[in-house]
Amino acid sequence: MLELRSYVGARWVAGTGAPQTLLNPTTEEPLAHASSEGIDLKAALEHARATGGPALRAMSFAERGAALKAIADAMQSEREALLELSIANGGNTRSDAKFDVDGAIATLLAYSEIASTLGNSRFLVDGEGIQLGRSARFHGQHIAVPRHGVAVHINAFNFPAWGFAEKAAVALLAGMPVLSKPATSSAMVACRIVELVAGGKLLPEGALSLLVGSARELVSHLGPQDVLAFTGSGETGAQLRASAAVINLSVRINIEADSLNAAVLGPDVEPRSDMYELFLKDVVRDMTQKAGQKCTAIRRVLVPQQYHSSVREDLVELLGAIRVGDPKNEDVRMGPLASRAQLEDVRRGVGRLEGKHVFGSPAPLGAKGFFISPILVEDPASAVHEHEVFGPVAALLRYKDDPAEIVARGAGGLVSSVYSDDQEFIDRMVTGLAPFHGRLYLGHPKIELSPGPGTVLPQLVHGGPGRAGGGEELGGPRGLAFYMQRVALEGSRPVIQKLLGK
Ligand code: NAP
């Protein structure tokens, strides 16, 4: 059995103690073991701070960007092997696996391109200089410099490649060393990526560490220059937010958690129109891609009263055409859930939604593997605005007057989408929904090859207020701010301008 090892202190280290077994969620066949017991987590962080940090800070943005490109290229050359691992360890169809792996490569490349616009500098100039007094000599300028700690990244199980890359690309470009901890159940893909980086010496020593297995007391070793970026459940996020290091030492923390994303069909959209078909396509894609285990997936489908039965019938028909099964088969559109725990969690969650099951049921499918059918629930209980069911499950809700008010009951989300051609309705929805979201997707059939609301693009921010964790990642160069200290320089204008190389 393959033993996954952690990469800490520039060495591959196996944990001791009883390991966790990683399974193939399609067959339940054991694939690997992982444990972090016995690993000196404090020493791992100190090594990253002492070696990786200074080495990265000695590099310019352009040099760090070149390293990101080298990682993307290495992943590209191992793409087939990464896709196979993702299918085996994640229960992904090939298309789902590509979504994760290709998304990771694209994000690394996007940040390497941003690096080329930042050039040979080692810090960022933030905004224009400001004359501070009557004399033009008294000058102010904000700059941002890399923090001197470690960026600890704790990731969720659903995107082992993209989750690694979307955090690591930004931190490394900002000049901070990374310690990445993938979710244990699906850690094989992230492990292979770190093997590629370490084996190819694509980063300076200490710039990238990997912890497989439980995080144990990792967070308690963080200090005031470190940052913690977490993606996962709201419950774990709340525990991390309450940790002593975060409270007492102001360890900077970013949380990406649960989200009850909504799709709103405008009252102007007639059934069978192109806009209507786009809406249906986006809902079905989000329910079934990665078996609905996407933080951005549509969970609440809001339709005007008059089109409710039409949308229900069309969704039932489209969901009926989704073949669920072994994701290695090309005609299968939806694979299993990622783990038994995930399957049980989804079944419990469907129970909490109550309502009528107009498509599918929470009964497990098949004798082996963690399979469930897509489930569409109609007229659910109020739990639909409180509880995220992290699987192929969505609820159909009808609205009469103000759908934005209904969406806002979700208390903060990553993304919601609006499908309408009526500018007045779009204006009203944007005003009503924007304060509760990190991103709004305005669907339009004329946008060619639109990936739908569920795809996170590196150019745009990812995160959301309230239930979604209150975090913000990516967003092009905006994302760097989390890993940098903004400092106001105040002094003589010529001195400051010399510092800035002007
Ligand atoms: P989870 O159980 O909270 O686990 C997330 C990560 O936290 C895993 O790496 C886990 O490690 C680690 N962890 C668990 N307890 C910890 C602790 N006490 N201290 C430090 N680390 C700890 O969540 P999940 O089941 O993997 O992911 C599903 C959830 O993630 C869903 O609710 C979904 O909404 C959310 N999600 C959000 C986003 C987003 O961008 N907002 C993206 C994807 C997923 P182990 O695996 O070793 O337990």
JSON list of C-alpha atoms in Angstrom, two decimals, residues 14-166:
[
{"chain": "A", "resi": 14, "resn": "ALA", "atom": "CA", "xyz": [6.47, 9.44, 6.92]},
{"chain": "A", "resi": 15, "resn": "GLY", "atom": "CA", "xyz": [4.18, 9.81, 9.92]},
{"chain": "A", "resi": 16, "resn": "THR", "atom": "CA", "xyz": [4.02, 7.25, 12.68]},
{"chain": "A", "resi": 17, "resn": "GLY", "atom": "CA", "xyz": [0.99, 5.90, 14.55]},
{"chain": "A", "resi": 18, "resn": "ALA", "atom": "CA", "xyz": [-2.27, 4.61, 13.10]},
{"chain": "A", "resi": 19, "resn": "PRO", "atom": "CA", "xyz": [-2.64, 6.04, 9.59]},
{"chain": "A", "resi": 20, "resn": "GLN", "atom": "CA", "xyz": [-5.81, 7.10, 7.80]},
{"chain": "A", "resi": 21, "resn": "THR", "atom": "CA", "xyz": [-6.63, 5.00, 4.73]},
{"chain": "A", "resi": 22, "resn": "LEU", "atom": "CA", "xyz": [-7.44, 6.78, 1.48]},
{"chain": "A", "resi": 23, "resn": "LEU", "atom": "CA", "xyz": [-10.01, 4.95, -0.64]},
{"chain": "A", "resi": 24, "resn": "ASN", "atom": "CA", "xyz": [-11.18, 4.85, -4.20]},
{"chain": "A", "resi": 25, "resn": "PRO", "atom": "CA", "xyz": [-14.76, 6.14, -3.68]},
{"chain": "A", "resi": 26, "resn": "THR", "atom": "CA", "xyz": [-15.99, 4.16, -6.70]},
{"chain": "A", "resi": 27, "resn": "THR", "atom": "CA", "xyz": [-14.78, 0.74, -5.55]},
{"chain": "A", "resi": 28, "resn": "GLU", "atom": "CA", "xyz": [-13.93, 1.38, -1.86]},
{"chain": "A", "resi": 29, "resn": "GLU", "atom": "CA", "xyz": [-10.52, -0.16, -2.65]},
{"chain": "A", "resi": 30, "resn": "PRO", "atom": "CA", "xyz": [-7.79, 1.19, -0.32]},
{"chain": "A", "resi": 31, "resn": "LEU", "atom": "CA", "xyz": [-5.26, 3.27, -2.26]},
{"chain": "A", "resi": 32, "resn": "ALA", "atom": "CA", "xyz": [-2.87, 4.77, 0.28]},
{"chain": "A", "resi": 33, "resn": "HIS", "atom": "CA", "xyz": [-2.13, 5.49, 3.92]},
{"chain": "A", "resi": 34, "resn": "ALA", "atom": "CA", "xyz": [-1.36, 8.84, 5.49]},
{"chain": "A", "resi": 35, "resn": "SER", "atom": "CA", "xyz": [-0.41, 10.00, 8.94]},
{"chain": "A", "resi": 36, "resn": "SER", "atom": "CA", "xyz": [1.12, 13.18, 10.32]},
{"chain": "A", "resi": 37, "resn": "GLU", "atom": "CA", "xyz": [1.81, 11.70, 13.78]},
{"chain": "A", "resi": 38, "resn": "GLY", "atom": "CA", "xyz": [5.33, 12.26, 15.00]},
{"chain": "A", "resi": 39, "resn": "ILE", "atom": "CA", "xyz": [6.12, 15.04, 12.51]},
{"chain": "A", "resi": 40, "resn": "ASP", "atom": "CA", "xyz": [7.68, 18.06, 14.20]},
{"chain": "A", "resi": 41, "resn": "LEU", "atom": "CA", "xyz": [5.27, 20.74, 13.00]},
{"chain": "A", "resi": 42, "resn": "LYS", "atom": "CA", "xyz": [7.01, 23.57, 14.84]},
{"chain": "A", "resi": 43, "resn": "ALA", "atom": "CA", "xyz": [10.33, 22.71, 13.18]},
{"chain": "A", "resi": 44, "resn": "ALA", "atom": "CA", "xyz": [8.60, 22.47, 9.79]},
{"chain": "A", "resi": 45, "resn": "LEU", "atom": "CA", "xyz": [7.29, 26.02, 10.14]},
{"chain": "A", "resi": 46, "resn": "GLU", "atom": "CA", "xyz": [10.62, 27.33, 11.42]},
{"chain": "A", "resi": 47, "resn": "HIS", "atom": "CA", "xyz": [12.47, 25.81, 8.46]},
{"chain": "A", "resi": 48, "resn": "ALA", "atom": "CA", "xyz": [10.05, 27.46, 6.03]},
{"chain": "A", "resi": 49, "resn": "ARG", "atom": "CA", "xyz": [10.41, 30.84, 7.80]},
{"chain": "A", "resi": 50, "resn": "ALA", "atom": "CA", "xyz": [14.20, 30.62, 7.99]},
{"chain": "A", "resi": 51, "resn": "THR", "atom": "CA", "xyz": [14.99, 29.33, 4.49]},
{"chain": "A", "resi": 52, "resn": "GLY", "atom": "CA", "xyz": [12.01, 29.63, 2.14]},
{"chain": "A", "resi": 53, "resn": "GLY", "atom": "CA", "xyz": [11.04, 33.14, 3.21]},
{"chain": "A", "resi": 54, "resn": "PRO", "atom": "CA", "xyz": [14.41, 34.85, 2.67]},
{"chain": "A", "resi": 55, "resn": "ALA", "atom": "CA", "xyz": [14.96, 32.98, -0.61]},
{"chain": "A", "resi": 56, "resn": "LEU", "atom": "CA", "xyz": [11.60, 34.07, -2.02]},
{"chain": "A", "resi": 57, "resn": "ARG", "atom": "CA", "xyz": [12.04, 37.64, -0.81]},
{"chain": "A", "resi": 58, "resn": "ALA", "atom": "CA", "xyz": [15.39, 37.81, -2.60]},
{"chain": "A", "resi": 59, "resn": "MET", "atom": "CA", "xyz": [13.58, 37.03, -5.85]},
{"chain": "A", "resi": 60, "resn": "SER", "atom": "CA", "xyz": [11.75, 39.67, -7.88]},
{"chain": "A", "resi": 61, "resn": "PHE", "atom": "CA", "xyz": [8.08, 39.29, -8.80]},
{"chain": "A", "resi": 62, "resn": "ALA", "atom": "CA", "xyz": [9.19, 38.31, -12.31]},
{"chain": "A", "resi": 63, "resn": "GLU", "atom": "CA", "xyz": [11.43, 35.54, -10.94]},
{"chain": "A", "resi": 64, "resn": "ARG", "atom": "CA", "xyz": [8.69, 34.22, -8.66]},
{"chain": "A", "resi": 65, "resn": "GLY", "atom": "CA", "xyz": [6.32, 34.29, -11.63]},
{"chain": "A", "resi": 66, "resn": "ALA", "atom": "CA", "xyz": [8.79, 32.24, -13.67]},
{"chain": "A", "resi": 67, "resn": "ALA", "atom": "CA", "xyz": [8.77, 29.64, -10.89]},
{"chain": "A", "resi": 68, "resn": "LEU", "atom": "CA", "xyz": [4.96, 29.51, -11.02]},
{"chain": "A", "resi": 69, "resn": "LYS", "atom": "CA", "xyz": [5.16, 28.95, -14.76]},
{"chain": "A", "resi": 70, "resn": "ALA", "atom": "CA", "xyz": [7.64, 26.11, -14.22]},
{"chain": "A", "resi": 71, "resn": "ILE", "atom": "CA", "xyz": [5.20, 24.46, -11.78]},
{"chain": "A", "resi": 72, "resn": "ALA", "atom": "CA", "xyz": [2.35, 24.84, -14.29]},
{"chain": "A", "resi": 73, "resn": "ASP", "atom": "CA", "xyz": [4.55, 23.32, -17.02]},
{"chain": "A", "resi": 74, "resn": "ALA", "atom": "CA", "xyz": [5.53, 20.40, -14.80]},
{"chain": "A", "resi": 75, "resn": "MET", "atom": "CA", "xyz": [1.86, 19.74, -14.05]},
{"chain": "A", "resi": 76, "resn": "GLN", "atom": "CA", "xyz": [1.02, 19.99, -17.72]},
{"chain": "A", "resi": 77, "resn": "SER", "atom": "CA", "xyz": [3.62, 17.37, -18.60]},
{"chain": "A", "resi": 78, "resn": "GLU", "atom": "CA", "xyz": [2.21, 15.04, -15.90]},
{"chain": "A", "resi": 79, "resn": "ARG", "atom": "CA", "xyz": [-1.39, 15.93, -16.68]},
{"chain": "A", "resi": 80, "resn": "GLU", "atom": "CA", "xyz": [-2.54, 12.44, -17.66]},
{"chain": "A", "resi": 81, "resn": "ALA", "atom": "CA", "xyz": [-1.14, 10.90, -14.47]},
{"chain": "A", "resi": 82, "resn": "LEU", "atom": "CA", "xyz": [-2.72, 13.65, -12.37]},
{"chain": "A", "resi": 83, "resn": "LEU", "atom": "CA", "xyz": [-6.10, 13.11, -14.06]},
{"chain": "A", "resi": 84, "resn": "GLU", "atom": "CA", "xyz": [-5.90, 9.38, -13.38]},
{"chain": "A", "resi": 85, "resn": "LEU", "atom": "CA", "xyz": [-5.10, 9.97, -9.71]},
{"chain": "A", "resi": 86, "resn": "SER", "atom": "CA", "xyz": [-7.97, 12.43, -9.48]},
{"chain": "A", "resi": 87, "resn": "ILE", "atom": "CA", "xyz": [-10.39, 9.88, -10.99]},
{"chain": "A", "resi": 88, "resn": "ALA", "atom": "CA", "xyz": [-9.16, 7.13, -8.65]},
{"chain": "A", "resi": 89, "resn": "ASN", "atom": "CA", "xyz": [-8.86, 9.06, -5.38]},
{"chain": "A", "resi": 90, "resn": "GLY", "atom": "CA", "xyz": [-11.61, 11.65, -5.91]},
{"chain": "A", "resi": 91, "resn": "GLY", "atom": "CA", "xyz": [-14.31, 9.68, -7.74]},
{"chain": "A", "resi": 92, "resn": "ASN", "atom": "CA", "xyz": [-14.13, 12.30, -10.48]},
{"chain": "A", "resi": 93, "resn": "THR", "atom": "CA", "xyz": [-15.22, 11.77, -14.06]},
{"chain": "A", "resi": 94, "resn": "ARG", "atom": "CA", "xyz": [-12.47, 12.71, -16.51]},
{"chain": "A", "resi": 95, "resn": "SER", "atom": "CA", "xyz": [-14.25, 15.98, -17.13]},
{"chain": "A", "resi": 96, "resn": "ASP", "atom": "CA", "xyz": [-14.43, 16.70, -13.35]},
{"chain": "A", "resi": 97, "resn": "ALA", "atom": "CA", "xyz": [-10.76, 15.80, -13.00]},
{"chain": "A", "resi": 98, "resn": "LYS", "atom": "CA", "xyz": [-9.86, 18.22, -15.80]},
{"chain": "A", "resi": 99, "resn": "PHE", "atom": "CA", "xyz": [-11.87, 20.93, -14.09]},
{"chain": "A", "resi": 100, "resn": "ASP", "atom": "CA", "xyz": [-9.61, 20.55, -11.04]},
{"chain": "A", "resi": 101, "resn": "VAL", "atom": "CA", "xyz": [-6.23, 19.90, -12.69]},
{"chain": "A", "resi": 102, "resn": "ASP", "atom": "CA", "xyz": [-6.59, 22.27, -15.66]},
{"chain": "A", "resi": 103, "resn": "GLY", "atom": "CA", "xyz": [-8.05, 24.90, -13.33]},
{"chain": "A", "resi": 104, "resn": "ALA", "atom": "CA", "xyz": [-4.91, 24.59, -11.20]},
{"chain": "A", "resi": 105, "resn": "ILE", "atom": "CA", "xyz": [-2.61, 24.97, -14.20]},
{"chain": "A", "resi": 106, "resn": "ALA", "atom": "CA", "xyz": [-4.58, 27.95, -15.52]},
{"chain": "A", "resi": 107, "resn": "THR", "atom": "CA", "xyz": [-4.44, 29.68, -12.14]},
{"chain": "A", "resi": 108, "resn": "LEU", "atom": "CA", "xyz": [-0.67, 29.22, -11.83]},
{"chain": "A", "resi": 109, "resn": "LEU", "atom": "CA", "xyz": [-0.24, 30.60, -15.35]},
{"chain": "A", "resi": 110, "resn": "ALA", "atom": "CA", "xyz": [-2.54, 33.55, -14.65]},
{"chain": "A", "resi": 111, "resn": "TYR", "atom": "CA", "xyz": [-0.42, 34.53, -11.64]},
{"chain": "A", "resi": 112, "resn": "SER", "atom": "CA", "xyz": [2.80, 34.07, -13.58]},
{"chain": "A", "resi": 113, "resn": "GLU", "atom": "CA", "xyz": [1.39, 36.54, -16.11]},
{"chain": "A", "resi": 114, "resn": "ILE", "atom": "CA", "xyz": [0.49, 38.99, -13.35]},
{"chain": "A", "resi": 115, "resn": "ALA", "atom": "CA", "xyz": [4.09, 38.66, -12.18]},
{"chain": "A", "resi": 116, "resn": "SER", "atom": "CA", "xyz": [5.34, 39.84, -15.54]},
{"chain": "A", "resi": 117, "resn": "THR", "atom": "CA", "xyz": [3.38, 43.07, -15.09]},
{"chain": "A", "resi": 118, "resn": "LEU", "atom": "CA", "xyz": [4.97, 43.62, -11.65]},
{"chain": "A", "resi": 119, "resn": "GLY", "atom": "CA", "xyz": [8.48, 43.34, -13.05]},
{"chain": "A", "resi": 120, "resn": "ASN", "atom": "CA", "xyz": [11.72, 43.34, -11.13]},
{"chain": "A", "resi": 121, "resn": "SER", "atom": "CA", "xyz": [10.53, 44.99, -7.97]},
{"chain": "A", "resi": 122, "resn": "ARG", "atom": "CA", "xyz": [10.39, 43.13, -4.62]},
{"chain": "A", "resi": 123, "resn": "PHE", "atom": "CA", "xyz": [7.53, 45.09, -3.11]},
{"chain": "A", "resi": 124, "resn": "LEU", "atom": "CA", "xyz": [4.33, 46.65, -4.37]},
{"chain": "A", "resi": 125, "resn": "VAL", "atom": "CA", "xyz": [3.66, 50.35, -4.67]},
{"chain": "A", "resi": 126, "resn": "ASP", "atom": "CA", "xyz": [0.11, 50.93, -3.47]},
{"chain": "A", "resi": 127, "resn": "GLY", "atom": "CA", "xyz": [-1.54, 53.92, -5.10]},
{"chain": "A", "resi": 128, "resn": "GLU", "atom": "CA", "xyz": [-0.15, 57.36, -5.86]},
{"chain": "A", "resi": 129, "resn": "GLY", "atom": "CA", "xyz": [2.19, 59.34, -3.60]},
{"chain": "A", "resi": 130, "resn": "ILE", "atom": "CA", "xyz": [0.51, 62.06, -1.52]},
{"chain": "A", "resi": 131, "resn": "GLN", "atom": "CA", "xyz": [1.72, 65.55, -0.57]},
{"chain": "A", "resi": 132, "resn": "LEU", "atom": "CA", "xyz": [1.14, 65.69, 3.19]},
{"chain": "A", "resi": 133, "resn": "GLY", "atom": "CA", "xyz": [1.79, 69.31, 4.13]},
{"chain": "A", "resi": 134, "resn": "ARG", "atom": "CA", "xyz": [2.19, 72.72, 2.62]},
{"chain": "A", "resi": 135, "resn": "SER", "atom": "CA", "xyz": [5.67, 71.78, 1.51]},
{"chain": "A", "resi": 136, "resn": "ALA", "atom": "CA", "xyz": [5.91, 69.43, -1.49]},
{"chain": "A", "resi": 137, "resn": "ARG", "atom": "CA", "xyz": [8.81, 67.75, 0.37]},
{"chain": "A", "resi": 138, "resn": "PHE", "atom": "CA", "xyz": [6.52, 66.23, 3.01]},
{"chain": "A", "resi": 139, "resn": "HIS", "atom": "CA", "xyz": [5.36, 63.13, 1.18]},
{"chain": "A", "resi": 140, "resn": "GLY", "atom": "CA", "xyz": [3.49, 59.91, 1.83]},
{"chain": "A", "resi": 141, "resn": "GLN", "atom": "CA", "xyz": [3.38, 56.65, -0.07]},
{"chain": "A", "resi": 142, "resn": "HIS", "atom": "CA", "xyz": [1.83, 53.27, 0.73]},
{"chain": "A", "resi": 143, "resn": "ILE", "atom": "CA", "xyz": [3.79, 50.17, -0.18]},
{"chain": "A", "resi": 144, "resn": "ALA", "atom": "CA", "xyz": [3.20, 46.48, 0.49]},
{"chain": "A", "resi": 145, "resn": "VAL", "atom": "CA", "xyz": [5.97, 44.07, 1.44]},
{"chain": "A", "resi": 146, "resn": "PRO", "atom": "CA", "xyz": [5.92, 40.27, 1.90]},
{"chain": "A", "resi": 147, "resn": "ARG", "atom": "CA", "xyz": [5.28, 39.10, 5.45]},
{"chain": "A", "resi": 148, "resn": "HIS", "atom": "CA", "xyz": [8.16, 37.27, 7.12]},
{"chain": "A", "resi": 149, "resn": "GLY", "atom": "CA", "xyz": [6.17, 34.21, 8.17]},
{"chain": "A", "resi": 150, "resn": "VAL", "atom": "CA", "xyz": [4.71, 31.10, 6.58]},
{"chain": "A", "resi": 151, "resn": "ALA", "atom": "CA", "xyz": [1.47, 30.91, 4.61]},
{"chain": "A", "resi": 152, "resn": "VAL", "atom": "CA", "xyz": [-0.32, 27.87, 6.00]},
{"chain": "A", "resi": 153, "resn": "HIS", "atom": "CA", "xyz": [-2.95, 26.59, 3.60]},
{"chain": "A", "resi": 154, "resn": "ILE", "atom": "CA", "xyz": [-5.57, 24.13, 4.83]},
{"chain": "A", "resi": 155, "resn": "ASN", "atom": "CA", "xyz": [-7.67, 22.84, 1.94]},
{"chain": "A", "resi": 156, "resn": "ALA", "atom": "CA", "xyz": [-10.99, 21.04, 1.44]},
{"chain": "A", "resi": 157, "resn": "PHE", "atom": "CA", "xyz": [-11.29, 17.60, -0.13]},
{"chain": "A", "resi": 158, "resn": "ASN", "atom": "CA", "xyz": [-13.06, 18.60, -3.31]},
{"chain": "A", "resi": 159, "resn": "PHE", "atom": "CA", "xyz": [-10.31, 20.38, -5.27]},
{"chain": "A", "resi": 160, "resn": "PRO", "atom": "CA", "xyz": [-6.94, 18.86, -4.33]},
{"chain": "A", "resi": 161, "resn": "ALA", "atom": "CA", "xyz": [-5.14, 20.39, -7.35]},
{"chain": "A", "resi": 162, "resn": "TRP", "atom": "CA", "xyz": [-6.91, 23.73, -7.79]},
{"chain": "A", "resi": 163, "resn": "GLY", "atom": "CA", "xyz": [-7.21, 24.27, -4.01]},
{"chain": "A", "resi": 164, "resn": "PHE", "atom": "CA", "xyz": [-3.46, 23.83, -3.72]},
{"chain": "A", "resi": 165, "resn": "ALA", "atom": "CA", "xyz": [-2.68, 26.05, -6.71]},
{"chain": "A", "resi": 166, "resn": "GLU", "atom": "CA", "xyz": [-5.11, 28.91, -6.14]}
]
